[in-house]
C-alpha cells in the first residue's frame, strides 16, 4: 500500500482554524500535514441561470507538510502567521493571501521538557490572547505555558494539573483548562496560581465509570463554562461554580462551544448536537465521521461551520443546522510522499 493510500485510509483531522481575514480554512492531521481551503471557492455555488460559474471547489488549494515525525496537534492564526503545535515545539508559518499558499516556516519555539519526562512535549491545545500577543499551550506533561509572540519567550508557567491537558479556553484575563486528571482549573492570567477548580466526575449525576474521569473539552463565556469528556457534558456558572445543566450527549465529549445562544457538543457520536442552555436539543447535525475532534465556526465574512475527525473528509455546514458540503483532504492525486 502506498503512503498516499494509507493516509487516505487512516487520516484523522485533529485541529482547525480560520485565517485572520476569515476567507481560508486550515486543518491539521495525524500525519503532520496541513490542508488549506478557500472558503469563497467552497461556498460560491453556481446558480442554474449562470452557466459561466464553475462548481464549488471541494479540494484543498494546498497540502503543506509540517512534520514527518508527529501529529499537527493544535493550531491558531495570528496576524498573517499560521501557528501550529507539534510534539516538542510550536512553529509559525507565513501565509500569503495573494498566492493562497503557506510560504515557509518563519520561526519556531522549542518546548523544554519537564523534569519527569525526556520525550518531546505534546502541544494538545493552543489559545491565543490577541490583546496581549500571547499564546497559551496546553501540554502533554500537565503544564500550561504562556509565550509572548513578539519575543518568543516563555513568560508564564502553570503546573497544578496532575495529568496532561486536553483543552484550553480563555476570555480576556481568564483561562480555563480541562485535563486528563478530571479537573477544570480556572486561572487569572495576572496571578501565578489557579483561582479555583471543579471536578465533574465527583458528581454522581455526571460520572460515567465506564468512560473514566478525564475531561476532553472546556469552553467559556462571561457567565458560563461548559465541559465534558468521560463525565457527561455540563454547564457551570462562572461566579458560583455550580452545575446548572447536564446534557444528555451520549458519547465521550471531545468538543464544546457556545454557538448562537446554544451549547454545541461533539465527540464519539454520529451527530454534532446543539442544545439550549437548559438542555433542550436545538439541532442535530448528522456527520460523516464516527468521531469528531474539531469543530470551528464563524459568522463573518462568510457564515460557515467546519466539522472534522476520524475520516478523510470534512463536513461543512452553512446554516449551523445540517451538513451542506463534504470537503476532501487526501485525493487520488495526492502523491505517495
Short mmCIF file of C-alpha atoms in Angstrom, two decimals:
data_model
loop_
_atom_site.label_atom_id
_atom_site.label_comp_id
_atom_site.label_asym_id
_atom_site.label_seq_id
_atom_site.Cartn_x
_atom_site.Cartn_y
_atom_site.Cartn_z
CA UNK A 1 0.00 0.00 0.00
CA UNK A 2 1.40 3.42 -0.98
CA UNK A 3 1.80 6.15 1.60
CA UNK A 4 -0.89 8.25 -0.09
CA UNK A 5 -3.43 5.40 0.09
CA UNK A 6 -2.52 4.68 3.71
CA UNK A 7 -3.03 8.33 4.59
CA UNK A 8 -6.49 8.33 2.99
CA UNK A 9 -7.44 5.22 4.94
CA UNK A 10 -6.15 6.34 8.36
CA UNK A 11 -6.47 10.11 8.15
CA UNK A 12 -7.66 11.89 11.32
CA UNK A 13 -8.09 15.67 11.39
CA UNK A 14 -7.22 16.85 14.90
CA UNK A 15 -7.42 20.66 14.70
CA UNK A 16 -8.64 23.56 12.57
CA UNK A 17 -8.52 27.34 12.37
CA UNK A 18 -9.60 30.22 10.13
CA UNK A 19 -7.30 32.87 8.68
CA UNK A 20 -7.49 36.36 10.18
CA UNK A 21 -9.48 37.59 7.17
CA UNK A 22 -11.93 34.69 7.51
CA UNK A 23 -11.57 33.59 3.90
CA UNK A 24 -9.42 30.49 4.40
CA UNK A 25 -9.77 27.28 6.40
CA UNK A 26 -6.78 25.32 7.74
CA UNK A 27 -6.94 21.74 9.02
CA UNK A 28 -4.11 19.71 10.59
CA UNK A 29 -3.94 15.94 10.86
CA UNK A 30 -2.20 12.94 12.39
CA UNK A 31 0.28 12.63 9.51
CA UNK A 32 1.77 16.08 10.03
CA UNK A 33 0.00 17.69 7.07
CA UNK A 34 -1.99 20.93 6.89
CA UNK A 35 -4.84 21.27 4.38
CA UNK A 36 -5.79 24.75 3.18
CA UNK A 37 -9.19 25.60 1.64
CA UNK A 38 -10.61 28.76 0.09
CA UNK A 39 -13.94 29.39 1.81
CA UNK A 40 -15.12 31.57 -1.08
CA UNK A 41 -14.42 28.74 -3.51
CA UNK A 42 -16.30 26.31 -1.27
CA UNK A 43 -19.44 28.39 -0.76
CA UNK A 44 -19.82 30.02 -4.18
CA UNK A 45 -22.32 27.58 -5.64
CA UNK A 46 -23.36 28.43 -9.22
CA UNK A 47 -27.00 29.15 -9.99
CA UNK A 48 -28.84 27.42 -12.82
CA UNK A 49 -29.03 30.72 -14.71
CA UNK A 50 -25.30 31.49 -14.51
CA UNK A 51 -23.63 28.80 -16.59
CA UNK A 52 -20.31 30.65 -16.55
CA UNK A 53 -19.59 29.76 -12.93
CA UNK A 54 -17.89 26.52 -12.05
CA UNK A 55 -18.95 24.15 -9.29
CA UNK A 56 -17.55 24.86 -5.82
CA UNK A 57 -14.03 23.54 -5.20
CA UNK A 58 -14.09 20.78 -2.60
CA UNK A 59 -10.37 20.01 -2.65
CA UNK A 60 -7.59 21.78 -0.74
CA UNK A 61 -5.78 24.55 -2.57
CA UNK A 62 -2.60 23.42 -0.81
CA UNK A 63 -1.41 20.47 1.26
CA UNK A 64 1.60 21.52 3.31
CA UNK A 65 3.72 19.05 5.26
CA UNK A 66 4.73 20.45 8.67
CA UNK A 67 6.42 17.37 10.14
CA UNK A 68 7.11 13.75 9.25
CA UNK A 69 7.62 12.63 12.84
CA UNK A 70 4.43 13.66 14.65
CA UNK A 71 0.87 14.97 14.55
CA UNK A 72 -0.30 18.51 13.96
CA UNK A 73 -1.98 18.63 17.36
CA UNK A 74 -3.23 22.21 17.57
CA UNK A 75 -3.30 25.46 15.59
CA UNK A 76 -4.30 29.12 15.75
CA UNK A 77 -3.95 32.03 13.34
CA UNK A 78 -2.12 35.20 14.41
CA UNK A 79 -1.95 38.20 12.07
CA UNK A 80 -0.52 36.65 8.88
CA UNK A 81 1.01 33.60 10.55
CA UNK A 82 -0.34 30.11 10.97
CA UNK A 83 0.85 28.79 14.34
CA UNK A 84 0.92 25.01 14.73
CA UNK A 85 1.65 22.86 17.75
CA UNK A 86 3.61 19.67 17.13
CA UNK A 87 5.49 17.43 19.59
CA UNK A 88 8.21 19.47 21.25
CA UNK A 89 7.56 22.88 19.69
CA UNK A 90 5.28 25.44 18.14
CA UNK A 91 6.03 26.90 14.71
CA UNK A 92 4.97 29.99 12.83
CA UNK A 93 4.40 29.75 9.06
CA UNK A 94 3.98 32.80 6.85
CA UNK A 95 0.68 32.87 4.98
CA UNK A 96 0.49 34.76 1.68
CA UNK A 97 -3.10 35.66 0.87
CA UNK A 98 -2.27 36.78 -2.69
CA UNK A 99 -0.76 33.44 -3.71
CA UNK A 100 -3.07 31.48 -1.35
CA UNK A 101 -0.16 29.45 -0.03
CA UNK A 102 1.90 28.83 3.06
CA UNK A 103 5.28 30.20 2.06
CA UNK A 104 7.75 29.00 4.67
CA UNK A 105 8.45 28.43 8.33
CA UNK A 106 9.45 31.79 9.83
CA UNK A 107 10.08 30.87 13.45
CA UNK A 108 9.93 28.03 15.95
CA UNK A 109 9.87 27.88 19.74
CA UNK A 110 11.01 24.66 21.36
CA UNK A 111 9.20 23.47 24.47
CA UNK A 112 11.58 22.45 27.26
CA UNK A 113 10.95 19.05 28.79
CA UNK A 114 9.74 18.89 32.35
CA UNK A 115 11.89 17.06 34.88
CA UNK A 116 9.65 13.98 34.74
CA UNK A 117 9.98 13.33 31.01
CA UNK A 118 12.63 13.04 28.33
CA UNK A 119 10.12 12.73 25.47
CA UNK A 120 9.03 15.65 23.29
CA UNK A 121 6.18 17.52 24.93
CA UNK A 122 2.83 17.29 23.15
CA UNK A 123 1.08 20.59 22.47
CA UNK A 124 -2.54 19.45 22.70
CA UNK A 125 -4.23 22.85 22.72
CA UNK A 126 -3.48 26.46 21.84
CA UNK A 127 -5.35 29.56 22.99
CA UNK A 128 -4.45 32.94 21.54
CA UNK A 129 -4.82 36.13 23.59
CA UNK A 130 -4.70 38.75 20.85
CA UNK A 131 -4.90 41.64 23.31
CA UNK A 132 -1.57 40.71 24.89
CA UNK A 133 0.07 38.99 21.88
CA UNK A 134 0.42 35.79 23.92
CA UNK A 135 -0.33 32.20 23.04
CA UNK A 136 -1.03 29.64 25.77
CA UNK A 137 -0.10 25.99 25.34
CA UNK A 138 -1.91 23.08 26.96
CA UNK A 139 0.81 20.45 27.15
CA UNK A 140 1.11 16.71 27.47
CA UNK A 141 3.30 17.00 30.57
CA UNK A 142 0.43 18.69 32.51
CA UNK A 143 1.84 22.22 32.20
CA UNK A 144 0.31 25.35 30.72
CA UNK A 145 2.87 27.65 29.11
CA UNK A 146 2.34 31.27 28.13
CA UNK A 147 4.55 32.52 25.30
CA UNK A 148 5.00 36.12 24.20
CA UNK A 149 4.78 36.08 20.40
CA UNK A 150 6.70 39.30 19.90
CA UNK A 151 9.83 37.98 21.60
CA UNK A 152 9.29 34.23 21.60
CA UNK A 153 9.94 33.81 25.33
CA UNK A 154 8.05 31.57 27.73
CA UNK A 155 6.69 34.16 30.14
CA UNK A 156 4.31 32.09 32.27
CA UNK A 157 4.17 28.53 33.54
CA UNK A 158 1.23 26.93 35.35
CA UNK A 159 1.85 23.45 36.72
CA UNK A 160 -1.03 22.48 39.02
CA UNK A 161 -2.64 19.77 36.89
CA UNK A 162 -1.69 16.17 37.64
CA UNK A 163 -2.07 14.80 34.11
CA UNK A 164 -1.94 16.02 30.55
CA UNK A 165 -4.11 18.88 29.35
CA UNK A 166 -6.64 18.34 26.59
CA UNK A 167 -8.12 21.79 26.08
CA UNK A 168 -7.73 25.49 26.87
CA UNK A 169 -10.36 28.21 26.58
CA UNK A 170 -9.98 31.83 27.55
CA UNK A 171 -11.62 35.22 27.76
CA UNK A 172 -9.56 38.36 28.38
CA UNK A 173 -7.52 37.64 31.56
CA UNK A 174 -9.35 34.39 32.37
CA UNK A 175 -8.21 30.95 31.27
CA UNK A 176 -9.88 27.55 31.73
CA UNK A 177 -8.03 24.25 31.35
CA UNK A 178 -9.50 20.74 31.02
CA UNK A 179 -7.26 17.81 31.92
CA UNK A 180 -6.96 14.05 31.90
CA UNK A 181 -6.85 14.32 35.71
CA UNK A 182 -10.60 15.02 35.69
CA UNK A 183 -10.49 18.69 36.65
CA UNK A 184 -11.19 22.05 35.10
CA UNK A 185 -8.99 24.73 36.61
CA UNK A 186 -9.55 28.47 36.37
CA UNK A 187 -6.72 30.93 36.04
CA UNK A 188 -6.42 34.68 36.37
CA UNK A 189 -3.54 35.36 34.00
CA UNK A 190 -2.33 38.19 36.22
CA UNK A 191 -1.72 35.69 39.02
CA UNK A 192 0.65 32.75 39.36
CA UNK A 193 -1.76 30.20 40.83
CA UNK A 194 -5.19 28.89 39.89
CA UNK A 195 -8.15 30.67 41.41
CA UNK A 196 -10.47 27.66 41.53
CA UNK A 197 -11.41 24.30 40.02
CA UNK A 198 -14.23 21.81 39.57
CA UNK A 199 -14.06 18.00 39.31
CA UNK A 200 -17.21 16.83 37.48
CA UNK A 201 -16.50 13.12 38.00
CA UNK A 202 -17.11 13.58 41.73
CA UNK A 203 -20.74 14.46 40.92
CA UNK A 204 -22.63 11.14 40.76
CA UNK A 205 -25.05 12.61 38.20
CA UNK A 206 -22.15 13.35 35.82
CA UNK A 207 -19.74 10.46 36.37
CA UNK A 208 -19.78 7.63 33.82
CA UNK A 209 -17.47 4.97 35.32
CA UNK A 210 -17.16 3.08 32.04
CA UNK A 211 -15.70 6.21 30.37
CA UNK A 212 -13.41 7.47 33.12
CA UNK A 213 -12.91 10.82 34.80
CA UNK A 214 -10.93 12.64 32.05
CA UNK A 215 -12.13 15.92 30.60
CA UNK A 216 -11.61 16.47 26.89
CA UNK A 217 -13.01 19.95 26.41
CA UNK A 218 -13.92 23.24 28.08
CA UNK A 219 -15.39 26.44 26.62
CA UNK A 220 -16.29 29.68 28.35
CA UNK A 221 -18.32 32.88 28.13
CA UNK A 222 -18.57 35.75 30.57
CA UNK A 223 -21.20 33.95 32.69
CA UNK A 224 -20.84 30.22 31.94
CA UNK A 225 -18.44 27.47 31.05
CA UNK A 226 -19.21 24.04 29.64
CA UNK A 227 -17.05 20.95 29.96
CA UNK A 228 -17.18 17.24 29.28
CA UNK A 229 -15.19 14.13 28.44
CA UNK A 230 -15.74 10.84 30.23
CA UNK A 231 -18.22 12.56 32.58
CA UNK A 232 -21.39 13.91 30.99
CA UNK A 233 -21.21 17.36 29.45
CA UNK A 234 -22.33 20.01 31.90
CA UNK A 235 -22.89 23.76 32.13
CA UNK A 236 -21.48 25.68 35.10
CA UNK A 237 -21.97 29.20 36.37
CA UNK A 238 -18.68 31.08 36.44
CA UNK A 239 -19.33 33.02 39.66
CA UNK A 240 -20.75 30.25 41.82
CA UNK A 241 -19.03 27.23 40.20
CA UNK A 242 -22.35 25.42 40.41
CA UNK A 243 -23.53 22.96 37.78
CA UNK A 244 -26.72 24.36 36.23
CA UNK A 245 -27.42 21.94 33.35
CA UNK A 246 -26.49 18.34 32.50
CA UNK A 247 -26.56 17.50 28.79
CA UNK A 248 -27.62 14.03 27.59
CA UNK A 249 -24.92 13.81 24.90
CA UNK A 250 -24.49 10.03 24.68
CA UNK A 251 -20.81 9.57 23.85
CA UNK A 252 -17.45 10.75 25.12
CA UNK A 253 -17.12 14.51 24.60
CA UNK A 254 -14.17 15.95 22.67
CA UNK A 255 -15.57 19.32 21.53
CA UNK A 256 -17.72 22.01 23.14
CA UNK A 257 -18.61 25.60 22.40
CA UNK A 258 -21.20 28.36 22.63
CA UNK A 259 -22.94 28.84 19.30
CA UNK A 260 -25.94 31.07 18.52
CA UNK A 261 -27.29 31.10 22.11
CA UNK A 262 -26.81 27.35 22.36
CA UNK A 263 -24.21 24.86 23.54
CA UNK A 264 -22.57 22.75 20.84
CA UNK A 265 -21.20 19.30 21.71
CA UNK A 266 -19.36 16.70 19.64
CA UNK A 267 -17.25 13.61 20.16
CA UNK A 268 -17.87 9.87 19.94
CA UNK A 269 -21.22 10.20 18.23
CA UNK A 270 -22.67 10.25 14.72
CA UNK A 271 -24.18 13.70 15.36
CA UNK A 272 -22.96 17.10 16.38
CA UNK A 273 -25.67 18.33 18.74
CA UNK A 274 -26.68 21.86 19.71
CA UNK A 275 -28.55 22.27 22.99
CA UNK A 276 -30.28 25.22 24.58
CA UNK A 277 -28.74 26.40 27.85
CA UNK A 278 -31.41 24.48 29.75
CA UNK A 279 -30.68 21.20 27.95
CA UNK A 280 -33.25 21.00 25.14
CA UNK A 281 -31.99 19.91 21.73
CA UNK A 282 -31.84 22.80 19.24
CA UNK A 283 -30.34 20.90 16.31
CA UNK A 284 -28.80 17.52 15.49
CA UNK A 285 -26.31 17.58 12.63
CA UNK A 286 -25.60 14.11 11.17
CA UNK A 287 -21.91 13.84 10.27
CA UNK A 288 -19.73 11.54 8.22
CA UNK A 289 -17.17 10.66 10.85
CA UNK A 290 -17.62 8.17 13.72
CA UNK A 291 -15.70 10.57 15.99
CA UNK A 292 -15.33 14.35 15.93
CA UNK A 293 -12.21 16.06 17.25
CA UNK A 294 -12.56 19.59 15.91
CA UNK A 295 -15.47 21.95 15.22
CA UNK A 296 -14.92 25.61 14.36
CA UNK A 297 -17.27 28.27 13.04
CA UNK A 298 -17.56 31.92 12.11
CA UNK A 299 -20.42 34.21 11.11
CA UNK A 300 -18.48 36.77 9.03
CA UNK A 301 -17.38 37.38 6.34
CA UNK A 302 -18.95 34.01 5.48
CA UNK A 303 -21.15 32.00 7.81
CA UNK A 304 -19.61 28.56 7.98
CA UNK A 305 -19.03 25.67 10.38
CA UNK A 306 -16.37 23.03 9.76
CA UNK A 307 -16.57 19.61 11.43
CA UNK A 308 -13.62 17.22 11.29
CA UNK A 309 -12.47 13.99 12.88
CA UNK A 310 -11.61 10.37 12.16
CA UNK A 311 -12.09 10.27 8.41
CA UNK A 312 -10.72 11.58 5.13
CA UNK A 313 -13.41 14.24 4.65
CA UNK A 314 -14.50 17.42 6.44
CA UNK A 315 -18.20 18.28 6.89
CA UNK A 316 -19.25 21.86 6.15
CA UNK A 317 -22.44 23.48 7.48
CA UNK A 318 -23.53 26.84 6.14
CA UNK A 319 -26.56 27.38 8.38
CA UNK A 320 -25.34 25.54 11.52
CA UNK A 321 -28.27 23.11 11.34
CA UNK A 322 -27.32 20.47 8.78
CA UNK A 323 -24.43 19.33 6.60
CA UNK A 324 -24.23 21.09 3.24
CA UNK A 325 -20.85 20.21 1.73
CA UNK A 326 -18.21 17.49 2.10
CA UNK A 327 -14.59 18.58 1.65
CA UNK A 328 -11.88 16.23 0.50
CA UNK A 329 -8.49 16.06 2.21
CA UNK A 330 -6.26 13.48 0.52
CA UNK A 331 -7.34 12.79 -3.06
CA UNK A 332 -6.33 10.29 -5.71
CA UNK A 333 -3.84 12.87 -6.94
CA UNK A 334 -2.11 13.15 -3.56
CA UNK A 335 1.48 11.94 -4.15
CA UNK A 336 2.84 8.96 -2.21
CA UNK A 337 5.31 11.05 -0.18
#
